[in-house]
Amino acid sequence: MPLKNTQIVSAAQTKFGSLDMSLREMFAEAVDKATVEAGVPKSEIQAAFVGTFIPEMLVHQGHTAPLLLDYAGLRGLPATRHEAACASGATALRAGIMAIESGFYDTVLVAGAEKMTSVTTNEATEALAAAADDQFESSVGLTFPGVFAIAAVAHMQKYGTTEEDMARVSVKAHKNASTNPLAQFQKEITLEKAMTPRYVAWPLKLFDCSPISDGAAALVLTSTEKAKQYTDDSVSVIGTGQASASMNLADRRELTSFEASVVASKNAYKMAGLSADDMDFAVVHDCFTIAEIIASEDIGFFEPGKGAEAVKEGVTALDGDRPINPMGGLKAVGHPVGATGVKQASVVYKEIIGAAGPNQIAKHDTGIMHNFGGTGASCVVNIFRRSDA
Amino acid sequence: MTEKPTIEQYLKNIEARDFQPFKCVDCGTVIAPPSGTCYSCGSNKMEWTRVSGKGTLVSFTVIHIASDEFQEEAPYFIAIVELEEGTRVTGRLQGFDPLKPEEVGIGTLVVLDYETGKSGKTYLAFRPE
């Protein structure tokens, strides 16, 4: 049965990139944009669900939910942190959805943030590696990009996907982000540039990888009954799914698909009573270019092995039939880990209400977001629709 | 060989170049890396076993940018290998040039070996049969 009661009434993000702001300052900015600046008084918020991945290693700070809420002027509220590596933001969102849907709260804040440029690139890489299986993968020298490279090699072998196909995802991401003022990289790149052979983990090159970023995102969820109090532009949450898989890539029988993505999206579609064909667009977790290709297949937009062709033919472009990552994705907008899932929801929200500016897609009644964690061991998929659609 | 297998001992065995997977006492499934539960039958009773060391290359990558601990060894291969006994493990790959990864074929038959890196650690490794 589709969810009935949950509406997004505001959503916002800070600029992503290397920012001169601390974790709590970014968080407070995103919260202000999603509350007082969007017509939702902070006094209306009853609880907060916060996504952060690994502030312990990045800024030497644990227990972030009350800390961040305090700085954002929400001291006193129930504040809980949700951690699922790169899916931290979407697990916080899902907890918020369940809190509203159950009737437990009327209005809640969902927010995520990560400060990553406070440490060296090597230290940030080390922190990110904690999202993989330390004892059985990282200890052999496997890296985070390496895991996706292994998936890429399997996809290339099975379906004939090429390095150039992956580079096209990067070109598309940069093109879309070039008109997104909140993106880390607001510059188009050529296919030749995307193909620069600076390997991170063969066959993945520098331009196949999302960057290290600072940033925060926030949104407000409320009940259908209360939504009109805040805005005429609310977006319904009609389906949600979450699944987990083995941490260890070697334990997965299939390397060309992420099973948690398949299960989470099936469950979300089932709950919404819709199928992939009913989606106007998607926002997927493109931490690496191959991840977008695989995600576009896992959420059912394209048959297994057809994702690369869809990029090549422009089907997933801003003006294509099935746009994917219309604002520029993780690749070009940036990937402050804990913020990403909330930012993705914010992108779907903005596209649906028609507030995406130069990045507005033509058909935007129904959208899907896909946020996965680590090497695909966690996945959350949510489906949103215009309230009056 | 009769004691309850532990992760600590599993890792020590690799360090001693003596790879021993877990085996489900109830259904005989060979399990590596270790798992607390057998996904074939649900049992949590494990014992040590040995394998032939023969396997097939499932997929691989070449790590160019590594963590500090391994950077001196880069570029190096990481492979997923399906052992003859059915389980899959992650290890290094030998016998190929990491700067010519296109010469490596998925499906290549490999055998278990070990490699001690500049990090001082000993890893599971595989080389063409």
XYZ file of C-alpha atoms in Angstrom:
518
model
C 0.000 0.000 0.000
C 1.333 3.461 -0.824
C 2.311 5.624 2.091
C -0.437 8.137 2.763
C 0.624 10.595 5.331
C 4.116 11.953 4.671
C 4.879 15.165 2.811
C 8.112 17.019 2.148
C 7.391 20.721 2.618
C 10.875 22.145 2.243
C 14.343 20.984 1.289
C 17.695 22.715 0.952
C 21.439 22.232 0.796
C 24.498 24.365 1.394
C 26.972 24.766 -1.392
C 29.105 21.625 -1.637
C 32.884 21.793 -1.982
C 35.842 22.800 0.129
C 34.105 25.217 2.495
C 35.394 27.619 5.135
C 32.758 26.390 7.555
C 32.842 23.827 10.319
C 30.460 20.869 10.505
C 28.001 22.637 12.772
C 28.049 25.887 10.817
C 27.177 24.088 7.577
C 24.480 22.111 9.337
C 22.905 25.260 10.793
C 22.902 26.944 7.381
C 21.070 24.012 5.781
C 18.583 23.853 8.658
C 17.822 27.579 8.450
C 17.262 27.324 4.697
C 14.864 24.396 5.178
C 12.962 25.904 8.121
C 12.672 29.641 8.811
C 13.648 30.647 5.276
C 11.103 28.196 3.838
C 8.141 29.125 5.984
C 8.499 26.449 8.643
C 9.113 27.970 12.086
C 11.684 26.039 14.126
C 9.124 25.842 16.951
C 7.109 23.460 14.770
C 9.871 20.828 14.633
C 9.257 18.003 17.108
C 12.243 15.731 16.479
C 15.333 15.457 14.289
C 16.903 12.601 12.356
C 20.508 13.310 11.444
C 22.830 11.560 8.990
C 26.596 11.752 9.506
C 29.018 9.019 8.471
C 32.316 9.280 10.258
C 32.873 12.622 12.023
C 34.905 10.712 14.623
C 37.733 10.326 12.096
C 37.137 13.499 10.085
C 36.598 16.125 12.778
C 37.210 14.115 15.949
C 33.608 14.405 17.045
C 31.050 11.797 17.979
C 27.513 12.248 19.323
C 26.792 14.661 16.503
C 22.977 14.821 16.547
C 22.556 16.901 19.731
C 25.691 18.914 18.952
C 24.459 19.920 15.510
C 20.903 20.550 16.629
C 22.106 22.752 19.460
C 24.066 25.002 17.105
C 21.108 25.202 14.735
C 18.795 26.529 17.434
C 16.915 23.297 18.045
C 18.334 22.446 21.471
C 16.147 20.121 23.488
C 14.508 18.080 20.752
C 14.869 14.313 20.444
C 17.927 14.063 18.193
C 19.246 10.806 16.795
C 22.113 10.110 14.446
C 21.786 7.536 11.693
C 24.861 5.938 10.182
C 24.965 3.695 7.118
C 28.126 5.002 5.442
C 27.164 6.891 2.252
C 23.498 6.005 2.862
C 23.471 7.713 6.285
C 21.354 10.589 4.967
C 18.706 8.347 3.439
C 18.475 6.116 6.516
C 17.854 9.270 8.575
C 15.206 10.240 6.028
C 13.576 6.830 6.219
C 13.430 7.055 10.001
C 11.744 10.455 9.623
C 9.281 9.037 7.108
C 8.359 6.232 9.515
C 7.957 8.713 12.360
C 5.451 10.809 10.391
C 3.712 7.892 8.706
C 3.079 6.228 12.060
C 1.498 9.391 13.410
C 4.054 9.600 16.190
C 5.111 13.126 15.172
C 3.469 15.811 13.020
C 6.589 17.639 11.821
C 10.237 16.551 11.885
C 13.589 17.691 10.563
C 15.813 15.385 8.518
C 19.332 16.618 7.927
C 22.772 15.347 7.038
C 26.264 16.790 6.994
C 29.910 15.858 6.585
C 33.092 17.898 6.915
C 35.779 16.105 4.922
C 38.382 18.674 3.901
C 39.502 19.143 7.506
C 41.891 16.198 7.053
C 44.378 15.286 4.317
C 43.144 13.420 1.247
C 44.855 10.274 2.521
C 43.149 10.583 5.891
C 39.783 11.147 4.219
C 40.408 8.091 2.026
C 41.261 6.088 5.137
C 38.034 7.237 6.813
C 35.986 6.301 3.743
C 37.634 2.888 3.683
C 35.972 2.198 7.037
C 32.790 1.692 4.988
C 34.306 -1.499 3.520
C 35.129 -4.755 5.333
C 38.321 -3.945 7.213
C 39.404 -7.459 8.171
C 38.824 -9.238 4.895
C 39.048 -6.573 2.167
C 40.940 -3.470 3.272
C 43.601 -5.604 4.956
C 44.629 -7.073 1.582
C 44.983 -3.577 0.115
C 41.569 -3.270 -1.515
C 40.385 0.342 -1.577
C 36.954 1.854 -1.867
C 37.366 2.841 -5.554
C 38.901 -0.616 -6.013
C 35.655 -2.314 -5.086
C 33.766 -0.348 -7.734
C 36.580 -1.025 -10.194
C 36.075 -4.757 -9.642
C 32.360 -4.278 -10.380
C 33.286 -2.245 -13.468
C 35.588 -4.975 -14.794
C 32.837 -7.555 -14.304
C 30.318 -5.275 -16.079
C 32.744 -4.671 -18.951
C 33.352 -8.392 -19.309
C 29.694 -9.421 -19.155
C 28.069 -6.591 -21.128
C 30.814 -4.934 -23.141
C 30.653 -1.654 -21.187
C 33.717 0.476 -21.947
C 35.852 3.063 -20.186
C 34.424 5.603 -22.627
C 30.871 4.681 -21.573
C 31.803 5.423 -17.973
C 33.475 8.689 -18.978
C 30.202 9.799 -20.597
C 28.497 9.600 -17.196
C 31.114 12.012 -15.907
C 30.651 14.373 -18.864
C 26.875 14.389 -18.270
C 27.313 15.026 -14.533
C 29.604 17.996 -15.154
C 27.284 19.374 -17.822
C 24.286 19.257 -15.483
C 26.282 20.712 -12.584
C 27.555 23.585 -14.733
C 24.232 25.375 -14.149
C 23.862 24.319 -10.507
C 25.206 27.131 -8.294
C 25.492 24.770 -5.298
C 27.716 22.261 -7.119
C 31.378 21.715 -6.281
C 32.330 21.667 -9.977
C 30.374 24.111 -12.145
C 32.274 23.459 -15.322
C 31.648 21.243 -18.314
C 34.339 18.759 -19.306
C 35.034 17.110 -22.643
C 34.994 13.360 -23.177
C 38.715 13.555 -23.815
C 39.294 15.208 -20.447
C 37.093 12.630 -18.691
C 39.261 9.937 -20.299
C 42.533 11.362 -18.913
C 44.388 8.177 -17.947
C 45.068 9.034 -14.319
C 44.081 5.711 -12.817
C 42.810 5.486 -9.265
C 41.873 1.815 -9.486
C 41.972 0.493 -13.031
C 39.727 0.912 -15.030
C 38.457 3.822 -12.899
C 40.218 7.117 -13.491
C 40.175 10.416 -11.644
C 37.086 11.650 -13.493
C 35.174 8.469 -12.675
C 35.295 9.282 -8.964
C 33.201 11.637 -6.867
C 35.264 14.192 -4.951
C 35.932 14.796 -1.266
C 33.507 17.475 -0.157
C 32.079 19.490 2.701
C 28.380 20.210 2.851
C 25.033 19.824 4.545
C 21.427 19.322 3.502
C 18.121 19.459 5.345
C 14.426 18.955 4.756
C 11.188 19.065 6.687
C 8.643 16.260 6.688
C 5.111 16.750 7.888
C 1.721 15.074 7.805
C -0.652 15.610 4.895
C -2.980 17.350 7.308
C -0.394 19.956 8.277
C 1.383 20.410 4.958
C -0.870 23.211 3.685
C 0.028 25.233 6.757
C 3.555 25.593 5.409
C 3.344 25.548 1.632
C 1.256 24.904 -1.454
C 4.191 23.042 -2.964
C 4.395 19.820 -1.027
C 5.648 16.528 -2.332
C 4.241 13.176 -1.191
C 6.461 10.331 -0.087
C 4.652 7.336 -1.560
C 7.140 4.514 -1.262
C 10.296 3.579 0.575
C 12.532 0.534 0.611
C 15.727 -0.420 2.392
C 17.937 -3.494 2.189
C 21.376 -4.680 3.195
C 23.871 -7.075 1.626
C 27.184 -8.673 2.532
C 29.885 -6.098 3.264
C 32.369 -8.261 1.498
C 32.202 -8.098 -2.285
C 33.556 -11.634 -2.533
C 30.435 -12.898 -0.735
C 28.149 -11.603 -3.493
C 27.312 -13.953 -6.315
C 26.587 -11.072 -8.664
C 29.169 -8.337 -9.239
C 27.388 -6.521 -12.083
C 24.399 -5.583 -9.936
C 24.043 -4.531 -6.304
C 21.449 -6.786 -4.722
C 20.537 -4.323 -1.942
C 19.642 -1.773 -4.661
C 17.440 -4.284 -6.456
C 15.592 -5.326 -3.295
C 15.186 -1.776 -1.926
C 13.799 -0.485 -5.218
C 11.429 -3.446 -5.649
C 10.068 -2.815 -2.170
C 9.702 0.908 -2.793
C 7.876 0.343 -6.105
C 5.607 -2.238 -4.475
C 4.727 0.139 -1.659
C 4.002 2.937 -4.121
C 1.981 0.624 -6.355
C 4.081 1.783 -9.289
C 6.836 0.456 -11.532
C 10.024 1.888 -12.977
C 8.070 2.890 -16.101
C 5.985 5.270 -13.988
C 9.069 7.247 -12.904
C 9.756 10.482 -14.772
C 13.349 10.720 -13.545
C 15.833 9.343 -11.043
C 18.495 10.584 -8.685
C 20.961 7.751 -8.108
C 24.114 7.221 -6.105
C 26.924 7.909 -8.582
C 29.885 7.791 -6.195
C 31.667 6.343 -9.237
C 30.529 6.499 -12.854
C 30.041 2.733 -13.016
C 27.786 3.016 -9.945
C 25.363 5.220 -11.914
C 25.295 2.783 -14.825
C 24.629 -0.167 -12.510
C 22.094 1.775 -10.399
C 20.130 2.742 -13.518
C 19.780 -0.980 -14.215
C 19.155 -2.004 -10.605
C 16.229 0.433 -10.194
C 14.718 -0.966 -13.378
C 15.149 2.055 -15.673
C 17.096 -0.143 -18.099
C 17.624 -3.862 -18.567
C 20.789 -5.299 -17.041
C 23.672 -4.372 -19.352
C 21.786 -1.578 -21.132
C 22.708 1.268 -18.781
C 25.809 2.334 -20.687
C 23.948 2.488 -23.989
C 21.278 4.717 -22.410
C 23.951 7.233 -21.380
C 25.528 7.101 -24.824
C 22.222 7.782 -26.547
C 21.390 10.684 -24.251
C 18.378 8.951 -22.690
C 19.573 9.941 -19.209
C 20.521 13.518 -20.135
C 18.651 16.521 -18.737
C 16.528 16.635 -21.901
C 16.392 12.859 -22.386
C 13.403 10.551 -21.907
C 14.618 9.240 -18.521
C 16.819 11.914 -16.946
C 19.205 10.706 -14.243
C 20.936 13.029 -11.780
C 19.598 16.209 -13.416
C 21.476 18.549 -11.060
C 24.860 16.839 -11.525
C 24.974 13.886 -9.125
C 27.622 13.107 -6.543
C 30.272 13.203 -9.234
C 30.024 16.922 -9.965
C 27.926 18.361 -7.141
C 30.102 16.697 -4.506
C 29.699 13.949 -1.938
C 29.794 15.102 1.692
C 28.859 11.591 2.749
C 26.277 12.142 5.511
C 24.579 14.930 3.545
C 24.236 13.053 0.254
C 20.996 11.119 0.849
C 19.232 14.234 2.127
C 20.612 16.282 -0.770
C 19.313 13.665 -3.220
C 15.819 13.988 -1.699
C 16.165 17.747 -1.994
C 16.951 17.412 -5.716
C 13.901 15.215 -6.316
C 11.774 17.673 -4.306
C 12.968 20.675 -6.320
C 12.482 18.946 -9.664
C 8.973 17.825 -8.713
C 7.793 21.271 -7.579
C 9.373 22.838 -10.671
C 11.999 24.853 -8.794
C 15.121 23.426 -10.442
C 15.821 26.508 -12.566
C 18.044 25.807 -15.584
C 18.148 22.154 -14.456
C 14.387 21.730 -14.595
C 13.334 18.596 -16.439
C 10.220 18.596 -18.625
C 8.188 15.779 -17.044
C 8.517 15.850 -13.287
C 5.473 14.469 -11.495
C 7.119 11.375 -10.041
C 10.742 10.741 -9.122
C 12.854 8.102 -7.428
C 15.992 8.465 -5.310
C 18.565 5.755 -4.726
C 21.211 6.179 -2.025
C 23.590 3.393 -1.170
C 26.166 2.917 1.486
C 29.714 1.674 1.387
C 30.174 -0.840 -1.347
C 26.453 -1.460 -1.650
C 25.929 -3.164 1.709
C 23.148 -0.669 2.509
C 20.602 0.829 0.152
C 17.597 3.097 0.581
C 15.207 3.893 -2.264
C 12.363 6.419 -1.935
C 9.633 7.415 -4.372
C 8.143 10.909 -4.337
C 5.193 12.357 -6.244
C 3.548 15.757 -6.637
C 0.811 15.936 -4.009
C -1.754 16.968 -6.616
C -0.613 14.458 -9.258
C 41.771 -28.876 14.120
C 38.902 -29.557 16.501
C 38.745 -26.194 18.265
C 36.042 -23.680 17.305
C 37.496 -21.578 14.516
C 38.009 -17.878 15.129
C 38.628 -14.908 12.860
C 41.841 -14.190 14.717
C 43.210 -17.657 13.959
C 41.957 -17.452 10.338
C 44.045 -14.296 9.826
C 47.040 -15.798 11.662
C 46.911 -18.845 9.410
C 47.128 -16.643 6.306
C 50.047 -14.796 7.888
C 51.698 -18.241 8.382
C 50.992 -19.147 4.725
C 48.586 -21.854 5.815
C 45.139 -20.848 4.508
C 42.265 -22.667 6.205
C 38.633 -21.748 5.537
C 35.731 -22.464 7.864
C 33.487 -25.399 7.049
C 29.892 -25.793 8.166
C 29.729 -28.857 10.442
C 26.098 -29.510 9.503
C 26.074 -29.243 5.704
C 29.743 -29.160 4.721
C 29.707 -25.781 2.936
C 33.192 -24.282 2.747
C 33.160 -20.695 4.022
C 35.852 -18.048 3.532
C 36.171 -15.327 4.599
C 34.641 -16.423 7.904
C 30.943 -16.042 8.619
C 29.096 -16.548 11.891
C 26.320 -18.369 10.099
C 26.209 -20.757 7.169
C 24.074 -19.215 4.442
C 23.393 -22.645 2.945
C 21.706 -24.184 5.994
C 21.607 -21.625 8.810
C 23.908 -23.541 11.124
C 26.380 -21.699 13.328
C 28.617 -24.713 13.924
C 31.950 -24.286 12.149
C 35.150 -26.272 11.883
C 38.429 -25.779 10.039
C 38.971 -27.294 6.624
C 41.515 -27.242 3.811
C 41.116 -26.502 0.135
C 42.879 -27.584 -3.051
C 43.958 -23.997 -3.729
C 42.589 -24.163 -7.262
C 40.191 -21.497 -8.394
C 38.890 -19.236 -11.141
C 39.421 -15.493 -11.517
C 36.029 -13.788 -11.122
C 37.056 -10.134 -11.405
C 39.952 -7.859 -10.513
C 41.335 -4.341 -10.415
C 44.713 -2.653 -10.238
C 45.068 -0.319 -7.264
C 47.031 2.812 -8.157
C 46.021 5.038 -5.249
C 46.233 3.048 -2.026
C 46.013 3.853 1.653
C 49.313 4.907 3.287
C 49.945 1.364 4.467
C 50.008 -0.035 0.923
C 50.998 2.942 -1.247
C 54.585 1.753 -1.671
C 53.296 -1.478 -3.217
C 51.116 0.282 -5.824
C 50.253 -0.420 -8.553
C 49.109 -3.892 -7.514
C 46.354 -6.309 -8.504
C 43.434 -7.222 -6.278
C 41.366 -10.177 -7.416
C 38.232 -12.017 -6.433
C 38.729 -15.731 -6.931
C 36.143 -18.481 -6.770
C 37.753 -21.521 -5.205
C 37.011 -24.993 -6.509
C 35.114 -25.604 -3.266
C 32.626 -22.845 -4.181
C 33.551 -19.968 -1.893
C 35.032 -16.680 -3.081
C 37.960 -14.825 -1.523
C 39.745 -11.527 -2.079
C 43.497 -11.583 -2.612
C 46.403 -10.351 -4.681
C 47.059 -11.553 -8.225
C 50.524 -12.518 -9.434
C 52.049 -13.348 -12.805
C 50.693 -10.320 -14.691
C 51.970 -6.795 -15.299
C 49.843 -4.304 -13.321
C 50.464 -1.774 -16.093
C 48.938 -4.161 -18.647
C 45.674 -5.176 -16.960
C 43.995 -5.705 -20.329
C 46.090 -8.873 -20.655
C 44.333 -10.475 -17.690
C 41.402 -12.666 -18.618
C 38.407 -13.206 -16.368
C 37.913 -16.941 -16.023
C 41.653 -17.612 -15.869
C 42.421 -20.720 -13.783
C 44.568 -19.785 -10.810
C 46.191 -21.444 -7.811
C 46.626 -20.218 -4.288
C 49.922 -18.694 -3.303
C 50.960 -16.065 -0.779
C 52.643 -12.719 -1.028
C 54.449 -10.768 1.670
C 54.216 -7.086 0.847
C 56.388 -4.137 1.756
C 53.795 -3.505 4.446
C 55.219 -6.639 6.121
C 51.842 -8.356 5.887
C 51.269 -11.658 4.158
C 48.268 -11.746 1.842
C 46.357 -14.470 0.093
C 47.525 -14.361 -3.499
C 46.807 -16.280 -6.681
C 48.836 -16.997 -9.813
C 47.871 -18.555 -13.128
C 47.795 -22.363 -12.933
